[in-house]
Amino acid sequence: MTIAKTPAPPYFAVIFTSTRTAEHAGYETMAAAMLRLAAAQPGFLGVESARDSLGITVSYWDSLEAIAAWKQNSAHLVAQDRGRALWYQDFKTRICRVERDYEFSRK
Amino acid sequence: MTIAKTPAPPYFAVIFTSTRTAEHAGYETMAAAMLRLAAAQPGFLGVESARDSLGITVSYWDSLEAIAAWKQNSAHLVAQDRGRALWYQDFKTRICRVERDYEFSRK
């Protein structure tokens, strides 16, 4: 996983923060499939993910319409149902407009 | 670390995504001090953080002015300098307006 190479703002971000249940079966496979599927959607710009006690996945999109379409993707709807049924203790999803960004790279 | 209990949108988020160098000395102490200091700033709403190969820290604020004031906090400026000098290979900071959110909690 690397820092997403997003274009100049404005663009949009979905911050998905979660805690997991003790049920791990099927999770990694589904998470990897959803990352691949998201990356193939129109308007997808990139994704960043990390987990220790908390999981944070931020996906970047070129429009709110692209985010809405991804939320309603049929395979993603199945994954969301399974997440609520099995894998997530709690989650919060925040839809954001990225107004400004800056970066640092070591030479 | 738990999911931040933020108020109803709109509010603001700073997504700080980073990769680390091999230099670990002093990092955890500074990171913990900066979390405590951020939490004491006017307009601070909460923070979420996770690291595996990538580190993602999202802090939440009630205004862009609160974010600008935190960026210029003198102890935080020292930490930012040290981060660029020692601890971070690359980072990207994105300033966002949270437009909408929703959540799930297992009963």
mmCIF file of N, CA and C in Angstrom, chain A residues 21-98:
data_model
loop_
_atom_site.group_PDB
_atom_site.id
_atom_site.type_symbol
_atom_site.label_atom_id
_atom_site.label_comp_id
_atom_site.label_asym_id
_atom_site.label_seq_id
_atom_site.Cartn_x
_atom_site.Cartn_y
_atom_site.Cartn_z
ATOM 1 N N THR A 21 -15.177 -7.511 14.459
ATOM 2 C CA THR A 21 -15.576 -8.586 15.367
ATOM 3 C C THR A 21 -14.461 -9.637 15.400
ATOM 4 N N ALA A 22 -14.679 -10.692 16.138
ATOM 5 C CA ALA A 22 -13.720 -11.806 16.174
ATOM 6 C C ALA A 22 -13.886 -12.730 14.965
ATOM 7 N N GLU A 23 -14.876 -12.467 14.126
ATOM 8 C CA GLU A 23 -15.135 -13.313 12.954
ATOM 9 C C GLU A 23 -14.228 -12.875 11.806
ATOM 10 N N HIS A 24 -13.254 -13.727 11.456
ATOM 11 C CA HIS A 24 -12.317 -13.348 10.395
ATOM 12 C C HIS A 24 -12.582 -14.066 9.077
ATOM 13 N N ALA A 25 -13.338 -15.172 9.123
ATOM 14 C CA ALA A 25 -13.507 -16.008 7.924
ATOM 15 C C ALA A 25 -14.082 -15.191 6.769
ATOM 16 N N GLY A 26 -13.373 -15.220 5.661
ATOM 17 C CA GLY A 26 -13.868 -14.574 4.452
ATOM 18 C C GLY A 26 -13.540 -13.100 4.335
ATOM 19 N N TYR A 27 -13.092 -12.495 5.424
ATOM 20 C CA TYR A 27 -12.918 -11.038 5.402
ATOM 21 C C TYR A 27 -11.826 -10.580 4.436
ATOM 22 N N GLU A 28 -10.641 -11.169 4.543
ATOM 23 C CA GLU A 28 -9.510 -10.694 3.732
ATOM 24 C C GLU A 28 -9.786 -10.868 2.242
ATOM 25 N N THR A 29 -10.394 -11.995 1.905
ATOM 26 C CA THR A 29 -10.735 -12.259 0.509
ATOM 27 C C THR A 29 -11.721 -11.217 -0.014
ATOM 28 N N MET A 30 -12.750 -10.942 0.800
ATOM 29 C CA MET A 30 -13.740 -9.951 0.378
ATOM 30 C C MET A 30 -13.132 -8.558 0.301
ATOM 31 N N ALA A 31 -12.304 -8.196 1.287
ATOM 32 C CA ALA A 31 -11.691 -6.863 1.297
ATOM 33 C C ALA A 31 -10.824 -6.665 0.053
ATOM 34 N N ALA A 32 -10.051 -7.688 -0.297
ATOM 35 C CA ALA A 32 -9.189 -7.590 -1.487
ATOM 36 C C ALA A 32 -10.032 -7.490 -2.753
ATOM 37 N N ALA A 33 -11.109 -8.257 -2.812
ATOM 38 C CA ALA A 33 -11.998 -8.212 -3.991
ATOM 39 C C ALA A 33 -12.633 -6.829 -4.117
ATOM 40 N N MET A 34 -13.026 -6.241 -2.992
ATOM 41 C CA MET A 34 -13.668 -4.917 -3.044
ATOM 42 C C MET A 34 -12.680 -3.829 -3.449
ATOM 43 N N LEU A 35 -11.416 -3.952 -3.003
ATOM 44 C CA LEU A 35 -10.397 -2.989 -3.440
ATOM 45 C C LEU A 35 -10.217 -3.055 -4.961
ATOM 46 N N ARG A 36 -10.137 -4.293 -5.474
ATOM 47 C CA ARG A 36 -9.979 -4.441 -6.936
ATOM 48 C C ARG A 36 -11.183 -3.896 -7.682
ATOM 49 N N LEU A 37 -12.372 -4.195 -7.165
ATOM 50 C CA LEU A 37 -13.603 -3.756 -7.833
ATOM 51 C C LEU A 37 -13.732 -2.233 -7.773
ATOM 52 N N ALA A 38 -13.436 -1.646 -6.615
ATOM 53 C CA ALA A 38 -13.506 -0.182 -6.483
ATOM 54 C C ALA A 38 -12.578 0.482 -7.495
ATOM 55 N N ALA A 39 -11.370 -0.083 -7.618
ATOM 56 C CA ALA A 39 -10.364 0.509 -8.515
ATOM 57 C C ALA A 39 -10.806 0.488 -9.970
ATOM 58 N N ALA A 40 -11.764 -0.377 -10.289
ATOM 59 C CA ALA A 40 -12.256 -0.488 -11.672
ATOM 60 C C ALA A 40 -13.470 0.404 -11.930
ATOM 61 N N GLN A 41 -13.951 1.115 -10.901
ATOM 62 C CA GLN A 41 -15.150 1.938 -11.079
ATOM 63 C C GLN A 41 -14.825 3.269 -11.754
ATOM 64 N N PRO A 42 -15.783 3.820 -12.509
ATOM 65 C CA PRO A 42 -15.600 5.168 -13.061
ATOM 66 C C PRO A 42 -15.411 6.182 -11.938
ATOM 67 N N GLY A 43 -14.451 7.069 -12.114
ATOM 68 C CA GLY A 43 -14.263 8.134 -11.141
ATOM 69 C C GLY A 43 -13.375 7.785 -9.963
ATOM 70 N N PHE A 44 -12.905 6.525 -9.896
ATOM 71 C CA PHE A 44 -12.001 6.126 -8.803
ATOM 72 C C PHE A 44 -10.637 6.779 -8.993
ATOM 73 N N LEU A 45 -10.090 7.370 -7.917
ATOM 74 C CA LEU A 45 -8.797 8.045 -8.006
ATOM 75 C C LEU A 45 -7.692 7.362 -7.217
ATOM 76 N N GLY A 46 -8.069 6.548 -6.218
ATOM 77 C CA GLY A 46 -7.035 5.909 -5.407
ATOM 78 C C GLY A 46 -7.604 5.472 -4.074
ATOM 79 N N VAL A 47 -6.800 4.715 -3.320
ATOM 80 C CA VAL A 47 -7.244 4.239 -2.011
ATOM 81 C C VAL A 47 -6.043 4.079 -1.094
ATOM 82 N N GLU A 48 -6.270 4.309 0.172
ATOM 83 C CA GLU A 48 -5.243 4.120 1.212
ATOM 84 C C GLU A 48 -5.901 3.373 2.358
ATOM 85 N N SER A 49 -5.185 2.432 2.974
ATOM 86 C CA SER A 49 -5.785 1.626 4.021
ATOM 87 C C SER A 49 -4.739 1.239 5.056
ATOM 88 N N ALA A 50 -5.130 1.226 6.310
ATOM 89 C CA ALA A 50 -4.256 0.771 7.396
ATOM 90 C C ALA A 50 -5.142 0.213 8.491
ATOM 91 N N ARG A 51 -4.625 -0.786 9.200
ATOM 92 C CA ARG A 51 -5.374 -1.314 10.337
ATOM 93 C C ARG A 51 -4.416 -1.705 11.448
ATOM 94 N N ASP A 52 -4.708 -1.245 12.683
ATOM 95 C CA ASP A 52 -4.191 -1.921 13.877
ATOM 96 C C ASP A 52 -5.404 -2.134 14.786
ATOM 97 N N SER A 53 -5.574 -1.418 15.886
ATOM 98 C CA SER A 53 -6.808 -1.654 16.660
ATOM 99 C C SER A 53 -8.026 -1.107 15.915
ATOM 100 N N LEU A 54 -7.803 -0.091 15.128
ATOM 101 C CA LEU A 54 -8.832 0.543 14.297
ATOM 102 C C LEU A 54 -8.457 0.318 12.841
ATOM 103 N N GLY A 55 -9.422 0.167 11.978
ATOM 104 C CA GLY A 55 -9.149 0.147 10.542
ATOM 105 C C GLY A 55 -9.587 1.461 9.921
ATOM 106 N N ILE A 56 -8.742 2.008 9.061
ATOM 107 C CA ILE A 56 -9.112 3.229 8.330
ATOM 108 C C ILE A 56 -8.829 2.980 6.853
ATOM 109 N N THR A 57 -9.857 3.090 6.023
ATOM 110 C CA THR A 57 -9.686 3.021 4.581
ATOM 111 C C THR A 57 -10.235 4.315 3.997
ATOM 112 N N VAL A 58 -9.399 5.000 3.223
ATOM 113 C CA VAL A 58 -9.842 6.225 2.567
ATOM 114 C C VAL A 58 -9.792 5.987 1.071
ATOM 115 N N SER A 59 -10.940 6.113 0.407
ATOM 116 C CA SER A 59 -10.953 6.027 -1.056
ATOM 117 C C SER A 59 -11.228 7.418 -1.616
ATOM 118 N N TYR A 60 -10.647 7.664 -2.793
ATOM 119 C CA TYR A 60 -10.719 8.988 -3.410
ATOM 120 C C TYR A 60 -11.442 8.875 -4.742
ATOM 121 N N TRP A 61 -12.278 9.878 -5.047
ATOM 122 C CA TRP A 61 -13.192 9.843 -6.190
ATOM 123 C C TRP A 61 -13.272 11.218 -6.832
ATOM 124 N N ASP A 62 -13.651 11.223 -8.116
ATOM 125 C CA ASP A 62 -13.711 12.520 -8.802
ATOM 126 C C ASP A 62 -15.042 13.236 -8.647
ATOM 127 N N SER A 63 -16.057 12.587 -8.065
ATOM 128 C CA SER A 63 -17.368 13.235 -7.914
ATOM 129 C C SER A 63 -18.195 12.511 -6.858
ATOM 130 N N LEU A 64 -19.200 13.192 -6.348
ATOM 131 C CA LEU A 64 -20.143 12.557 -5.425
ATOM 132 C C LEU A 64 -20.968 11.500 -6.156
ATOM 133 N N GLU A 65 -21.201 11.711 -7.450
ATOM 134 C CA GLU A 65 -21.953 10.730 -8.242
ATOM 135 C C GLU A 65 -21.181 9.405 -8.323
ATOM 136 N N ALA A 66 -19.877 9.485 -8.491
ATOM 137 C CA ALA A 66 -19.058 8.260 -8.529
ATOM 138 C C ALA A 66 -19.134 7.516 -7.201
ATOM 139 N N ILE A 67 -19.123 8.266 -6.094
ATOM 140 C CA ILE A 67 -19.239 7.645 -4.769
ATOM 141 C C ILE A 67 -20.598 6.981 -4.607
ATOM 142 N N ALA A 68 -21.659 7.658 -5.029
ATOM 143 C CA ALA A 68 -23.011 7.101 -4.913
ATOM 144 C C ALA A 68 -23.151 5.834 -5.756
ATOM 145 N N ALA A 69 -22.567 5.842 -6.946
ATOM 146 C CA ALA A 69 -22.646 4.660 -7.822
ATOM 147 C C ALA A 69 -21.899 3.480 -7.202
ATOM 148 N N TRP A 70 -20.738 3.747 -6.605
ATOM 149 C CA TRP A 70 -19.968 2.670 -5.958
ATOM 150 C C TRP A 70 -20.745 2.100 -4.762
ATOM 151 N N LYS A 71 -21.376 2.965 -3.991
ATOM 152 C CA LYS A 71 -22.149 2.490 -2.833
ATOM 153 C C LYS A 71 -23.270 1.543 -3.283
ATOM 154 N N GLN A 72 -23.821 1.768 -4.473
ATOM 155 C CA GLN A 72 -24.947 0.969 -4.968
ATOM 156 C C GLN A 72 -24.509 -0.182 -5.883
ATOM 157 N N ASN A 73 -23.214 -0.326 -6.131
ATOM 158 C CA ASN A 73 -22.714 -1.447 -6.938
ATOM 159 C C ASN A 73 -23.208 -2.768 -6.328
ATOM 160 N N SER A 74 -23.702 -3.668 -7.167
ATOM 161 C CA SER A 74 -24.400 -4.845 -6.612
ATOM 162 C C SER A 74 -23.467 -5.761 -5.811
ATOM 163 N N ALA A 75 -22.263 -5.982 -6.294
ATOM 164 C CA ALA A 75 -21.325 -6.819 -5.521
ATOM 165 C C ALA A 75 -20.920 -6.117 -4.226
ATOM 166 N N HIS A 76 -20.819 -4.811 -4.285
ATOM 167 C CA HIS A 76 -20.470 -4.036 -3.088
ATOM 168 C C HIS A 76 -21.617 -4.064 -2.071
ATOM 169 N N LEU A 77 -22.865 -4.070 -2.557
ATOM 170 C CA LEU A 77 -24.019 -4.174 -1.643
ATOM 171 C C LEU A 77 -23.986 -5.501 -0.882
ATOM 172 N N VAL A 78 -23.633 -6.581 -1.579
ATOM 173 C CA VAL A 78 -23.496 -7.886 -0.928
ATOM 174 C C VAL A 78 -22.405 -7.822 0.149
ATOM 175 N N ALA A 79 -21.272 -7.204 -0.204
ATOM 176 C CA ALA A 79 -20.169 -7.085 0.754
ATOM 177 C C ALA A 79 -20.580 -6.244 1.965
ATOM 178 N N GLN A 80 -21.318 -5.169 1.723
ATOM 179 C CA GLN A 80 -21.775 -4.321 2.831
ATOM 180 C C GLN A 80 -22.698 -5.103 3.770
ATOM 181 N N ASP A 81 -23.614 -5.880 3.212
ATOM 182 C CA ASP A 81 -24.516 -6.705 4.040
ATOM 183 C C ASP A 81 -23.715 -7.685 4.890
ATOM 184 N N ARG A 82 -22.747 -8.339 4.249
ATOM 185 C CA ARG A 82 -21.951 -9.325 4.969
ATOM 186 C C ARG A 82 -21.119 -8.647 6.066
ATOM 187 N N GLY A 83 -20.616 -7.458 5.773
ATOM 188 C CA GLY A 83 -19.855 -6.707 6.769
ATOM 189 C C GLY A 83 -20.678 -6.411 8.010
ATOM 190 N N ARG A 84 -21.925 -5.989 7.793
ATOM 191 C CA ARG A 84 -22.793 -5.697 8.947
ATOM 192 C C ARG A 84 -23.184 -6.980 9.677
ATOM 193 N N ALA A 85 -23.350 -8.072 8.926
ATOM 194 C CA ALA A 85 -23.779 -9.334 9.549
ATOM 195 C C ALA A 85 -22.657 -10.010 10.328
ATOM 196 N N LEU A 86 -21.408 -9.889 9.819
ATOM 197 C CA LEU A 86 -20.331 -10.728 10.336
ATOM 198 C C LEU A 86 -19.106 -9.999 10.871
ATOM 199 N N TRP A 87 -18.575 -9.075 10.092
ATOM 200 C CA TRP A 87 -17.180 -8.668 10.299
ATOM 201 C C TRP A 87 -16.964 -7.396 11.100
ATOM 202 N N TYR A 88 -17.951 -6.499 11.062
ATOM 203 C CA TYR A 88 -17.735 -5.201 11.704
ATOM 204 C C TYR A 88 -18.472 -5.096 13.024
ATOM 205 N N GLN A 89 -17.753 -4.663 14.031
ATOM 206 C CA GLN A 89 -18.375 -4.319 15.317
ATOM 207 C C GLN A 89 -19.062 -2.956 15.180
ATOM 208 N N ASP A 90 -18.324 -2.001 14.660
ATOM 209 C CA ASP A 90 -18.819 -0.637 14.448
ATOM 210 C C ASP A 90 -18.122 -0.069 13.219
ATOM 211 N N PHE A 91 -18.800 0.777 12.516
ATOM 212 C CA PHE A 91 -18.087 1.569 11.500
ATOM 213 C C PHE A 91 -18.725 2.935 11.345
ATOM 214 N N LYS A 92 -17.949 3.829 10.795
ATOM 215 C CA LYS A 92 -18.460 5.155 10.455
ATOM 216 C C LYS A 92 -17.909 5.515 9.090
ATOM 217 N N THR A 93 -18.773 6.031 8.229
ATOM 218 C CA THR A 93 -18.398 6.429 6.874
ATOM 219 C C THR A 93 -18.606 7.932 6.759
ATOM 220 N N ARG A 94 -17.580 8.615 6.298
ATOM 221 C CA ARG A 94 -17.675 10.069 6.142
ATOM 222 C C ARG A 94 -17.360 10.444 4.695
ATOM 223 N N ILE A 95 -18.279 11.173 4.073
ATOM 224 C CA ILE A 95 -18.122 11.616 2.691
ATOM 225 C C ILE A 95 -17.618 13.053 2.720
ATOM 226 N N CYS A 96 -16.479 13.278 2.075
ATOM 227 C CA CYS A 96 -15.779 14.561 2.210
ATOM 228 C C CYS A 96 -15.419 15.138 0.849
ATOM 229 N N ARG A 97 -15.318 16.454 0.829
ATOM 230 C CA ARG A 97 -14.748 17.153 -0.306
ATOM 231 C C ARG A 97 -13.340 17.594 0.087
ATOM 232 N N VAL A 98 -12.347 17.155 -0.672
ATOM 233 C CA VAL A 98 -10.959 17.548 -0.388
ATOM 234 C C VAL A 98 -10.738 18.934 -0.988
#
